[in-house]
């Protein structure tokens, strides 16, 4: 190889170094004047400007930053059904592109494709399509796997899930799926009081898949027994579960009081009162167990009107999604950036606490915090740039800028 060819080969191997300077939000602190640099999708440096290596300083291409711009890690949404007019239950390459591209413009850099309660053959199709999609480039928000929300629910708490397809927990379904699509299923939501649930929870623990409670009529005591078996997470806390009462703590009371349970919350001002979110945050954020989710359905990003969630018709009015029949809340039209803003501006969480709920804690729950979820050297360049009003100015997924 000639020296000229060597130089060409080297230039093909490495992209130009990208550099942002502004208010930098790290895992445990905020640098009022910070800098982050990355190349080839990996963070090379994140810290104070004075510590930036000279070689990076020479080679970097500075990116434009709004005045008082805030640099935060990309958001990770572990509970999202769709958006941009599409539903994960209708998964195809085109559908998955439309959902992930929309949510990436809202600051989401990784997500779980979340299913609905449905017949097994339809769930088979979703798993097959997501598995196939993950084998490709995934140009937008990265699908880290699948969250099976159902069909192992309580018929007393179907929410916006079709009760016709609710069944008792069946470990054989999960065993077959795990054998065919190893590592694809990352979270399973079920009602722990149902017959067969303990066997499923124990199996999930052995496979290191998150066992989560949701759509459940469980008592406090039944949740505690499930935690002993391996359950350690709750979906959309307060919604579709037995509520807290001072003599009957219910599932919500178990989630609030047990430090072994991490807790999702839909921070949209519709599903949960900000005071209730504040109580949850005070109990959960000190040991990093608060998880911001959207539970977004197909209408996210679109105008009011008629939509579907799974196979059920939904009416969206003033951004609030409810089943056409019965009026139950049917997911949300929330995005992660709106939820992040709500936690800061309405609930009163610090920027660091809101960021951990939106990025680092879900990354830890998925076991991917070694490569994403915070801004640190060696991790993926999953970066969101915000202005002083916490509006998005730029999003990078693995160092690739997303068109807004």
mmCIF file of C-alpha atoms in Angstrom:
data_model
loop_
_atom_site.group_PDB
_atom_site.id
_atom_site.type_symbol
_atom_site.label_atom_id
_atom_site.label_comp_id
_atom_site.label_asym_id
_atom_site.label_seq_id
_atom_site.Cartn_x
_atom_site.Cartn_y
_atom_site.Cartn_z
ATOM 1 C CA UNK A 1 0.000 0.000 0.000
ATOM 2 C CA UNK A 2 1.361 3.420 -0.968
ATOM 3 C CA UNK A 3 1.537 6.291 1.514
ATOM 4 C CA UNK A 4 -1.219 8.099 -0.415
ATOM 5 C CA UNK A 5 -3.507 5.057 -0.296
ATOM 6 C CA UNK A 6 -2.805 4.741 3.410
ATOM 7 C CA UNK A 7 -3.912 8.327 3.981
ATOM 8 C CA UNK A 8 -7.103 7.724 1.967
ATOM 9 C CA UNK A 9 -7.838 4.547 3.891
ATOM 10 C CA UNK A 10 -7.316 6.387 7.166
ATOM 11 C CA UNK A 11 -9.689 9.182 6.154
ATOM 12 C CA UNK A 12 -12.328 6.620 5.268
ATOM 13 C CA UNK A 13 -11.982 4.953 8.635
ATOM 14 C CA UNK A 14 -12.496 8.096 10.708
ATOM 15 C CA UNK A 15 -15.087 10.817 10.585
ATOM 16 C CA UNK A 16 -14.318 14.396 11.538
ATOM 17 C CA UNK A 17 -14.474 14.995 15.278
ATOM 18 C CA UNK A 18 -17.705 16.758 16.302
ATOM 19 C CA UNK A 19 -17.599 19.128 19.258
ATOM 20 C CA UNK A 20 -20.286 20.855 21.325
ATOM 21 C CA UNK A 21 -19.663 23.427 24.031
ATOM 22 C CA UNK A 22 -22.306 24.570 26.461
ATOM 23 C CA UNK A 23 -23.959 23.630 29.736
ATOM 24 C CA UNK A 24 -23.076 19.944 30.018
ATOM 25 C CA UNK A 25 -25.224 17.558 32.053
ATOM 26 C CA UNK A 26 -23.156 14.646 33.370
ATOM 27 C CA UNK A 27 -24.430 11.741 35.473
ATOM 28 C CA UNK A 28 -23.836 13.432 38.838
ATOM 29 C CA UNK A 29 -23.204 17.088 38.061
ATOM 30 C CA UNK A 30 -23.786 19.956 35.671
ATOM 31 C CA UNK A 31 -20.843 21.785 34.154
ATOM 32 C CA UNK A 32 -21.939 25.355 33.465
ATOM 33 C CA UNK A 33 -19.186 25.495 30.847
ATOM 34 C CA UNK A 34 -18.538 22.063 29.405
ATOM 35 C CA UNK A 35 -17.491 20.440 26.184
ATOM 36 C CA UNK A 36 -18.218 17.088 24.555
ATOM 37 C CA UNK A 37 -16.433 15.642 21.530
ATOM 38 C CA UNK A 38 -17.109 12.481 19.538
ATOM 39 C CA UNK A 39 -16.037 10.635 16.436
ATOM 40 C CA UNK A 40 -17.240 7.443 14.748
ATOM 41 C CA UNK A 41 -20.211 7.360 17.092
ATOM 42 C CA UNK A 42 -18.144 7.292 20.300
ATOM 43 C CA UNK A 43 -17.574 10.004 22.874
ATOM 44 C CA UNK A 44 -13.905 10.984 23.019
ATOM 45 C CA UNK A 45 -14.189 13.544 25.793
ATOM 46 C CA UNK A 46 -16.823 15.052 28.106
ATOM 47 C CA UNK A 47 -15.733 17.582 30.681
ATOM 48 C CA UNK A 48 -14.336 21.064 31.230
ATOM 49 C CA UNK A 49 -12.824 22.893 28.236
ATOM 50 C CA UNK A 50 -9.422 23.155 29.930
ATOM 51 C CA UNK A 51 -9.111 19.365 29.951
ATOM 52 C CA UNK A 52 -9.809 18.891 26.243
ATOM 53 C CA UNK A 53 -6.817 17.080 24.668
ATOM 54 C CA UNK A 54 -4.893 19.221 22.216
ATOM 55 C CA UNK A 55 -5.288 16.699 19.380
ATOM 56 C CA UNK A 56 -9.080 16.838 19.682
ATOM 57 C CA UNK A 57 -8.920 20.629 19.862
ATOM 58 C CA UNK A 58 -6.947 20.728 16.598
ATOM 59 C CA UNK A 59 -9.087 18.227 14.685
ATOM 60 C CA UNK A 60 -12.586 19.048 15.965
ATOM 61 C CA UNK A 61 -15.333 20.655 13.930
ATOM 62 C CA UNK A 62 -17.255 22.872 16.404
ATOM 63 C CA UNK A 63 -21.035 22.636 16.068
ATOM 64 C CA UNK A 64 -23.294 25.647 16.502
ATOM 65 C CA UNK A 65 -24.867 25.924 19.949
ATOM 66 C CA UNK A 66 -27.685 28.234 21.106
ATOM 67 C CA UNK A 67 -26.842 30.712 23.830
ATOM 68 C CA UNK A 68 -26.901 28.869 27.174
ATOM 69 C CA UNK A 69 -27.437 25.601 25.309
ATOM 70 C CA UNK A 70 -27.891 22.504 27.478
ATOM 71 C CA UNK A 71 -26.297 19.222 26.401
ATOM 72 C CA UNK A 72 -27.994 16.091 27.819
ATOM 73 C CA UNK A 73 -27.822 12.345 27.119
ATOM 74 C CA UNK A 74 -30.333 10.929 24.647
ATOM 75 C CA UNK A 75 -33.623 9.748 26.116
ATOM 76 C CA UNK A 76 -34.468 6.039 26.434
ATOM 77 C CA UNK A 77 -38.173 5.159 26.249
ATOM 78 C CA UNK A 78 -38.878 1.616 27.470
ATOM 79 C CA UNK A 79 -42.669 1.878 27.105
ATOM 80 C CA UNK A 80 -43.923 3.265 23.789
ATOM 81 C CA UNK A 81 -46.519 1.811 21.417
ATOM 82 C CA UNK A 82 -46.058 4.016 18.387
ATOM 83 C CA UNK A 83 -46.250 7.488 16.920
ATOM 84 C CA UNK A 84 -46.392 9.409 13.654
ATOM 85 C CA UNK A 85 -49.586 7.530 12.729
ATOM 86 C CA UNK A 86 -48.099 4.052 13.226
ATOM 87 C CA UNK A 87 -48.377 1.283 15.834
ATOM 88 C CA UNK A 88 -45.743 -1.327 16.696
ATOM 89 C CA UNK A 89 -48.482 -3.965 16.388
ATOM 90 C CA UNK A 90 -48.426 -3.306 12.628
ATOM 91 C CA UNK A 91 -44.646 -3.665 12.473
ATOM 92 C CA UNK A 92 -42.933 -3.605 9.076
ATOM 93 C CA UNK A 93 -39.680 -1.915 7.996
ATOM 94 C CA UNK A 94 -41.626 1.155 6.903
ATOM 95 C CA UNK A 95 -43.681 1.332 10.107
ATOM 96 C CA UNK A 96 -40.608 0.929 12.306
ATOM 97 C CA UNK A 97 -38.784 3.639 10.371
ATOM 98 C CA UNK A 98 -41.720 6.047 10.796
ATOM 99 C CA UNK A 99 -42.015 5.431 14.555
ATOM 100 C CA UNK A 100 -38.304 5.569 15.345
ATOM 101 C CA UNK A 101 -37.665 8.562 13.082
ATOM 102 C CA UNK A 102 -40.431 10.592 14.733
ATOM 103 C CA UNK A 103 -39.391 9.814 18.290
ATOM 104 C CA UNK A 104 -35.741 10.508 17.479
ATOM 105 C CA UNK A 105 -36.710 14.078 16.579
ATOM 106 C CA UNK A 106 -38.156 14.314 20.100
ATOM 107 C CA UNK A 107 -34.855 13.373 21.758
ATOM 108 C CA UNK A 108 -35.342 9.607 22.015
ATOM 109 C CA UNK A 109 -32.192 7.773 20.980
ATOM 110 C CA UNK A 110 -33.200 4.264 22.158
ATOM 111 C CA UNK A 111 -36.517 2.561 22.852
ATOM 112 C CA UNK A 112 -38.379 -0.706 23.348
ATOM 113 C CA UNK A 113 -41.035 -1.628 20.806
ATOM 114 C CA UNK A 114 -44.029 -2.146 23.077
ATOM 115 C CA UNK A 115 -46.765 -4.596 22.123
ATOM 116 C CA UNK A 116 -50.431 -4.858 23.069
ATOM 117 C CA UNK A 117 -52.572 -7.712 24.323
ATOM 118 C CA UNK A 118 -53.265 -9.696 21.148
ATOM 119 C CA UNK A 119 -53.527 -13.242 19.756
ATOM 120 C CA UNK A 120 -50.243 -15.165 19.761
ATOM 121 C CA UNK A 121 -49.887 -15.140 15.970
ATOM 122 C CA UNK A 122 -49.971 -11.351 15.930
ATOM 123 C CA UNK A 123 -47.341 -11.157 18.661
ATOM 124 C CA UNK A 124 -45.275 -13.666 16.676
ATOM 125 C CA UNK A 125 -45.358 -11.249 13.750
ATOM 126 C CA UNK A 126 -44.281 -8.256 15.853
ATOM 127 C CA UNK A 127 -41.320 -10.154 17.282
ATOM 128 C CA UNK A 128 -40.246 -11.388 13.852
ATOM 129 C CA UNK A 129 -40.403 -7.911 12.313
ATOM 130 C CA UNK A 130 -38.549 -6.182 15.143
ATOM 131 C CA UNK A 131 -35.882 -8.893 15.175
ATOM 132 C CA UNK A 132 -35.390 -8.474 11.430
ATOM 133 C CA UNK A 133 -35.248 -4.687 11.736
ATOM 134 C CA UNK A 134 -32.615 -4.865 14.474
ATOM 135 C CA UNK A 135 -30.336 -6.868 12.189
ATOM 136 C CA UNK A 136 -30.087 -3.841 9.883
ATOM 137 C CA UNK A 137 -28.632 -0.356 10.303
ATOM 138 C CA UNK A 138 -31.497 1.245 12.309
ATOM 139 C CA UNK A 139 -30.889 4.831 11.144
ATOM 140 C CA UNK A 140 -32.983 6.549 13.823
ATOM 141 C CA UNK A 141 -33.744 5.801 17.494
ATOM 142 C CA UNK A 142 -32.349 2.352 18.226
ATOM 143 C CA UNK A 143 -34.766 -0.478 19.007
ATOM 144 C CA UNK A 144 -33.138 -2.230 21.947
ATOM 145 C CA UNK A 145 -35.749 -4.984 21.910
ATOM 146 C CA UNK A 146 -39.393 -5.632 22.734
ATOM 147 C CA UNK A 147 -41.530 -4.863 25.760
ATOM 148 C CA UNK A 148 -44.408 -7.346 25.887
ATOM 149 C CA UNK A 149 -47.210 -5.461 27.604
ATOM 150 C CA UNK A 150 -49.621 -8.341 28.021
ATOM 151 C CA UNK A 151 -51.468 -10.544 27.322
ATOM 152 C CA UNK A 152 -51.039 -11.851 30.889
ATOM 153 C CA UNK A 153 -53.273 -9.258 32.583
ATOM 154 C CA UNK A 154 -56.188 -9.052 34.982
ATOM 155 C CA UNK A 155 -59.499 -8.799 33.120
ATOM 156 C CA UNK A 156 -60.544 -6.346 35.854
ATOM 157 C CA UNK A 157 -57.908 -3.814 34.735
ATOM 158 C CA UNK A 158 -57.682 -4.026 30.925
ATOM 159 C CA UNK A 159 -57.202 -0.282 30.435
ATOM 160 C CA UNK A 160 -56.932 0.227 26.685
ATOM 161 C CA UNK A 161 -56.030 -3.436 26.096
ATOM 162 C CA UNK A 162 -58.551 -5.680 24.367
ATOM 163 C CA UNK A 163 -59.983 -7.940 27.117
ATOM 164 C CA UNK A 164 -60.878 -10.598 24.532
ATOM 165 C CA UNK A 165 -57.184 -11.473 24.222
ATOM 166 C CA UNK A 166 -56.235 -11.526 27.931
ATOM 167 C CA UNK A 167 -55.028 -14.971 29.030
ATOM 168 C CA UNK A 168 -53.401 -16.568 32.062
ATOM 169 C CA UNK A 169 -49.589 -16.294 32.189
ATOM 170 C CA UNK A 170 -48.044 -19.016 30.031
ATOM 171 C CA UNK A 171 -44.316 -19.623 30.331
ATOM 172 C CA UNK A 172 -44.311 -21.885 27.263
ATOM 173 C CA UNK A 173 -45.007 -18.880 24.999
ATOM 174 C CA UNK A 174 -42.034 -17.039 26.431
ATOM 175 C CA UNK A 175 -39.737 -20.059 26.257
ATOM 176 C CA UNK A 176 -40.529 -20.550 22.572
ATOM 177 C CA UNK A 177 -40.001 -16.870 21.769
ATOM 178 C CA UNK A 178 -36.734 -16.697 23.691
ATOM 179 C CA UNK A 179 -35.450 -19.763 21.861
ATOM 180 C CA UNK A 180 -36.320 -18.288 18.474
ATOM 181 C CA UNK A 181 -35.371 -14.668 19.226
ATOM 182 C CA UNK A 182 -32.720 -14.878 21.930
ATOM 183 C CA UNK A 183 -32.350 -11.624 23.836
ATOM 184 C CA UNK A 184 -35.083 -9.781 21.928
ATOM 185 C CA UNK A 185 -37.679 -9.642 24.722
ATOM 186 C CA UNK A 186 -36.419 -7.216 27.372
ATOM 187 C CA UNK A 187 -39.496 -6.617 29.532
ATOM 188 C CA UNK A 188 -42.741 -8.481 30.207
ATOM 189 C CA UNK A 189 -45.653 -6.809 31.985
ATOM 190 C CA UNK A 190 -48.165 -9.045 33.783
ATOM 191 C CA UNK A 191 -50.649 -9.227 36.639
ATOM 192 C CA UNK A 192 -48.722 -11.062 39.384
ATOM 193 C CA UNK A 193 -51.844 -12.334 41.139
ATOM 194 C CA UNK A 194 -52.944 -14.463 38.177
ATOM 195 C CA UNK A 195 -52.528 -18.240 38.084
ATOM 196 C CA UNK A 196 -49.161 -19.143 36.561
ATOM 197 C CA UNK A 197 -47.635 -15.706 37.182
ATOM 198 C CA UNK A 198 -45.069 -16.850 39.745
ATOM 199 C CA UNK A 199 -43.677 -19.445 37.362
ATOM 200 C CA UNK A 200 -43.373 -16.821 34.640
ATOM 201 C CA UNK A 201 -41.734 -14.296 36.991
ATOM 202 C CA UNK A 202 -39.174 -16.854 38.166
ATOM 203 C CA UNK A 203 -38.386 -17.774 34.561
ATOM 204 C CA UNK A 204 -37.977 -14.110 33.610
ATOM 205 C CA UNK A 205 -35.560 -13.601 36.482
ATOM 206 C CA UNK A 206 -33.463 -16.549 35.269
ATOM 207 C CA UNK A 207 -33.365 -15.057 31.762
ATOM 208 C CA UNK A 208 -32.541 -11.563 33.101
ATOM 209 C CA UNK A 209 -35.681 -10.162 31.496
ATOM 210 C CA UNK A 210 -37.492 -7.437 33.447
ATOM 211 C CA UNK A 211 -40.622 -8.771 35.137
ATOM 212 C CA UNK A 212 -43.026 -5.861 35.597
ATOM 213 C CA UNK A 213 -46.418 -5.503 37.198
ATOM 214 C CA UNK A 214 -49.229 -3.736 35.401
ATOM 215 C CA UNK A 215 -52.942 -3.968 34.587
ATOM 216 C CA UNK A 216 -53.246 -5.769 37.880
ATOM 217 C CA UNK A 217 -55.786 -6.361 40.648
ATOM 218 C CA UNK A 218 -53.032 -7.504 43.013
ATOM 219 C CA UNK A 219 -53.097 -6.760 46.711
ATOM 220 C CA UNK A 220 -50.051 -5.354 48.491
ATOM 221 C CA UNK A 221 -49.262 -8.831 49.807
ATOM 222 C CA UNK A 222 -49.500 -10.431 46.360
ATOM 223 C CA UNK A 223 -47.089 -7.892 44.923
ATOM 224 C CA UNK A 224 -44.635 -8.544 47.753
ATOM 225 C CA UNK A 225 -44.723 -12.298 47.045
ATOM 226 C CA UNK A 226 -44.073 -11.546 43.384
ATOM 227 C CA UNK A 227 -41.078 -9.390 44.300
ATOM 228 C CA UNK A 228 -39.630 -12.315 46.228
ATOM 229 C CA UNK A 229 -39.994 -14.394 43.062
ATOM 230 C CA UNK A 230 -38.169 -11.804 40.933
ATOM 231 C CA UNK A 231 -40.559 -9.019 39.952
ATOM 232 C CA UNK A 232 -38.774 -5.652 40.226
ATOM 233 C CA UNK A 233 -40.533 -3.079 38.055
ATOM 234 C CA UNK A 234 -43.916 -1.375 37.651
ATOM 235 C CA UNK A 235 -45.354 0.066 34.451
ATOM 236 C CA UNK A 236 -47.187 3.429 34.342
ATOM 237 C CA UNK A 237 -47.364 3.696 38.129
ATOM 238 C CA UNK A 238 -50.801 4.557 39.567
ATOM 239 C CA UNK A 239 -52.531 3.710 36.268
ATOM 240 C CA UNK A 240 -54.270 0.325 35.783
ATOM 241 C CA UNK A 241 -53.451 -1.051 39.233
ATOM 242 C CA UNK A 242 -55.095 -1.291 42.648
ATOM 243 C CA UNK A 243 -54.742 2.140 44.258
ATOM 244 C CA UNK A 244 -53.192 3.220 47.542
ATOM 245 C CA UNK A 245 -55.513 3.273 50.549
ATOM 246 C CA UNK A 246 -54.239 3.721 54.086
ATOM 247 C CA UNK A 247 -55.664 0.349 55.173
ATOM 248 C CA UNK A 248 -55.351 -1.410 51.814
ATOM 249 C CA UNK A 249 -52.066 -0.264 50.252
ATOM 250 C CA UNK A 250 -52.712 -2.194 47.042
ATOM 251 C CA UNK A 251 -50.276 -2.529 44.165
ATOM 252 C CA UNK A 252 -49.609 1.211 44.137
ATOM 253 C CA UNK A 253 -48.685 1.100 47.823
ATOM 254 C CA UNK A 254 -46.270 -1.768 47.204
ATOM 255 C CA UNK A 255 -44.606 0.149 44.382
ATOM 256 C CA UNK A 256 -44.247 3.256 46.542
ATOM 257 C CA UNK A 257 -42.948 1.486 49.629
ATOM 258 C CA UNK A 258 -40.723 -1.289 48.285
ATOM 259 C CA UNK A 259 -37.206 -0.107 47.339
ATOM 260 C CA UNK A 260 -36.765 -3.187 45.150
ATOM 261 C CA UNK A 261 -39.358 -1.963 42.626
ATOM 262 C CA UNK A 262 -38.456 0.612 39.985
ATOM 263 C CA UNK A 263 -41.370 2.704 38.774
ATOM 264 C CA UNK A 264 -42.416 4.111 35.423
ATOM 265 C CA UNK A 265 -44.437 7.302 35.236
ATOM 266 C CA UNK A 266 -46.276 9.046 32.388
ATOM 267 C CA UNK A 267 -45.487 12.714 33.022
ATOM 268 C CA UNK A 268 -48.064 14.376 30.794
ATOM 269 C CA UNK A 269 -50.350 16.084 33.310
ATOM 270 C CA UNK A 270 -53.181 13.761 32.272
ATOM 271 C CA UNK A 271 -52.350 10.314 33.633
ATOM 272 C CA UNK A 272 -50.907 11.384 36.993
ATOM 273 C CA UNK A 273 -51.256 14.576 39.059
ATOM 274 C CA UNK A 274 -47.936 16.409 39.477
ATOM 275 C CA UNK A 275 -48.189 16.060 43.264
ATOM 276 C CA UNK A 276 -48.415 12.273 42.909
ATOM 277 C CA UNK A 277 -45.392 12.305 40.591
ATOM 278 C CA UNK A 278 -43.535 14.389 43.170
ATOM 279 C CA UNK A 279 -44.305 11.847 45.904
ATOM 280 C CA UNK A 280 -43.188 9.001 43.644
ATOM 281 C CA UNK A 281 -40.013 10.858 42.730
ATOM 282 C CA UNK A 282 -39.129 11.588 46.344
ATOM 283 C CA UNK A 283 -39.423 7.886 47.144
ATOM 284 C CA UNK A 284 -37.696 6.560 44.031
ATOM 285 C CA UNK A 285 -35.163 9.002 42.650
ATOM 286 C CA UNK A 286 -32.691 8.743 45.542
ATOM 287 C CA UNK A 287 -31.803 5.190 44.456
ATOM 288 C CA UNK A 288 -32.401 5.732 40.744
ATOM 289 C CA UNK A 289 -35.708 3.890 40.393
ATOM 290 C CA UNK A 290 -37.825 6.547 38.694
ATOM 291 C CA UNK A 291 -38.326 5.926 34.961
ATOM 292 C CA UNK A 292 -39.901 8.441 32.606
ATOM 293 C CA UNK A 293 -41.936 6.842 29.810
ATOM 294 C CA UNK A 294 -44.341 8.106 27.166
ATOM 295 C CA UNK A 295 -46.721 5.147 26.665
ATOM 296 C CA UNK A 296 -47.228 6.972 23.351
ATOM 297 C CA UNK A 297 -49.677 5.583 20.807
ATOM 298 C CA UNK A 298 -49.960 6.182 17.068
ATOM 299 C CA UNK A 299 -51.408 9.699 17.428
ATOM 300 C CA UNK A 300 -48.201 11.060 18.994
ATOM 301 C CA UNK A 301 -46.951 13.833 16.741
ATOM 302 C CA UNK A 302 -50.277 14.227 14.919
ATOM 303 C CA UNK A 303 -53.454 16.294 15.289
ATOM 304 C CA UNK A 304 -56.580 15.413 17.248
ATOM 305 C CA UNK A 305 -58.823 12.859 15.564
ATOM 306 C CA UNK A 306 -59.696 9.155 15.398
ATOM 307 C CA UNK A 307 -56.943 6.532 15.679
ATOM 308 C CA UNK A 308 -56.411 2.977 16.912
ATOM 309 C CA UNK A 309 -54.326 1.459 19.658
ATOM 310 C CA UNK A 310 -53.799 -2.179 18.795
ATOM 311 C CA UNK A 311 -57.210 -3.057 17.343
ATOM 312 C CA UNK A 312 -59.292 -0.686 19.491
ATOM 313 C CA UNK A 313 -60.613 2.692 18.198
ATOM 314 C CA UNK A 314 -59.380 5.805 19.998
ATOM 315 C CA UNK A 315 -60.506 9.434 20.051
ATOM 316 C CA UNK A 316 -57.795 12.051 20.607
ATOM 317 C CA UNK A 317 -59.072 15.425 21.805
ATOM 318 C CA UNK A 318 -56.810 18.226 23.018
ATOM 319 C CA UNK A 319 -53.956 15.719 22.924
ATOM 320 C CA UNK A 320 -55.730 13.332 25.314
ATOM 321 C CA UNK A 321 -56.246 9.786 23.968
ATOM 322 C CA UNK A 322 -59.255 7.772 25.151
ATOM 323 C CA UNK A 323 -60.985 4.633 23.914
ATOM 324 C CA UNK A 324 -63.987 5.426 21.741
ATOM 325 C CA UNK A 325 -65.982 2.840 23.688
ATOM 326 C CA UNK A 326 -65.875 3.354 27.442
ATOM 327 C CA UNK A 327 -63.553 6.367 27.550
ATOM 328 C CA UNK A 328 -60.546 4.692 29.245
ATOM 329 C CA UNK A 329 -57.214 6.433 28.776
ATOM 330 C CA UNK A 330 -55.557 4.836 25.745
ATOM 331 C CA UNK A 331 -51.869 5.475 26.025
ATOM 332 C CA UNK A 332 -50.753 9.029 25.395
ATOM 333 C CA UNK A 333 -49.548 11.479 22.794
ATOM 334 C CA UNK A 334 -46.560 12.345 24.983
ATOM 335 C CA UNK A 335 -42.965 12.591 23.767
ATOM 336 C CA UNK A 336 -39.870 12.207 25.919
ATOM 337 C CA UNK A 337 -38.834 15.848 25.592
ATOM 338 C CA UNK A 338 -42.275 16.985 26.740
ATOM 339 C CA UNK A 339 -42.130 14.549 29.661
ATOM 340 C CA UNK A 340 -38.631 15.744 30.553
ATOM 341 C CA UNK A 341 -39.823 19.371 30.522
ATOM 342 C CA UNK A 342 -42.863 18.469 32.639
ATOM 343 C CA UNK A 343 -40.695 16.811 35.299
ATOM 344 C CA UNK A 344 -38.529 19.929 35.517
ATOM 345 C CA UNK A 345 -41.038 22.735 35.036
ATOM 346 C CA UNK A 346 -44.219 21.325 36.628
ATOM 347 C CA UNK A 347 -43.061 18.679 39.113
ATOM 348 C CA UNK A 348 -39.936 20.565 40.188
ATOM 349 C CA UNK A 349 -37.268 17.914 39.637
ATOM 350 C CA UNK A 350 -33.713 19.059 39.085
ATOM 351 C CA UNK A 351 -32.240 18.727 35.596
ATOM 352 C CA UNK A 352 -30.029 15.898 36.841
ATOM 353 C CA UNK A 353 -32.951 14.010 38.413
ATOM 354 C CA UNK A 354 -35.110 14.384 35.313
ATOM 355 C CA UNK A 355 -32.230 13.290 33.081
ATOM 356 C CA UNK A 356 -31.538 10.201 35.137
ATOM 357 C CA UNK A 357 -35.233 9.235 34.933
ATOM 358 C CA UNK A 358 -35.207 9.747 31.162
ATOM 359 C CA UNK A 359 -31.823 8.249 30.308
ATOM 360 C CA UNK A 360 -29.522 6.607 32.849
ATOM 361 C CA UNK A 361 -32.090 4.684 34.916
ATOM 362 C CA UNK A 362 -33.818 3.066 31.914
ATOM 363 C CA UNK A 363 -30.352 2.277 30.497
ATOM 364 C CA UNK A 364 -29.468 0.494 33.736
ATOM 365 C CA UNK A 365 -32.776 -1.352 33.723
ATOM 366 C CA UNK A 366 -31.956 -2.656 30.233
ATOM 367 C CA UNK A 367 -28.352 -3.407 31.118
ATOM 368 C CA UNK A 368 -27.003 -1.032 28.456
ATOM 369 C CA UNK A 369 -25.661 1.707 30.749
ATOM 370 C CA UNK A 370 -22.101 0.650 29.888
ATOM 371 C CA UNK A 371 -22.638 2.083 26.406
ATOM 372 C CA UNK A 372 -25.387 4.713 26.672
ATOM 373 C CA UNK A 373 -27.584 6.614 29.120
ATOM 374 C CA UNK A 374 -24.987 9.219 30.175
ATOM 375 C CA UNK A 375 -22.343 11.403 28.582
ATOM 376 C CA UNK A 376 -18.973 9.825 29.300
ATOM 377 C CA UNK A 377 -15.843 8.911 27.383
ATOM 378 C CA UNK A 378 -16.189 5.639 25.493
ATOM 379 C CA UNK A 379 -19.992 5.627 25.424
ATOM 380 C CA UNK A 380 -22.150 6.091 22.342
ATOM 381 C CA UNK A 381 -22.603 9.658 21.193
ATOM 382 C CA UNK A 382 -26.334 9.682 21.973
ATOM 383 C CA UNK A 383 -26.705 13.394 22.541
ATOM 384 C CA UNK A 384 -29.525 15.936 22.767
ATOM 385 C CA UNK A 385 -28.975 19.692 22.591
ATOM 386 C CA UNK A 386 -31.603 21.909 24.248
ATOM 387 C CA UNK A 387 -32.064 25.658 24.472
ATOM 388 C CA UNK A 388 -32.847 27.646 27.609
ATOM 389 C CA UNK A 389 -36.577 26.803 27.299
ATOM 390 C CA UNK A 390 -35.731 23.071 27.065
ATOM 391 C CA UNK A 391 -36.727 22.894 23.418
ATOM 392 C CA UNK A 392 -34.723 20.611 21.141
ATOM 393 C CA UNK A 393 -32.046 22.188 18.961
ATOM 394 C CA UNK A 394 -30.252 19.008 17.883
ATOM 395 C CA UNK A 395 -30.245 15.219 18.303
ATOM 396 C CA UNK A 396 -27.420 12.778 17.553
ATOM 397 C CA UNK A 397 -27.862 8.982 17.592
ATOM 398 C CA UNK A 398 -24.510 7.179 17.702
ATOM 399 C CA UNK A 399 -22.996 10.436 16.519
ATOM 400 C CA UNK A 400 -25.310 10.793 13.502
ATOM 401 C CA UNK A 401 -27.326 13.992 13.450
ATOM 402 C CA UNK A 402 -31.079 13.512 13.121
ATOM 403 C CA UNK A 403 -32.964 15.916 10.869
ATOM 404 C CA UNK A 404 -35.541 17.828 12.910
#
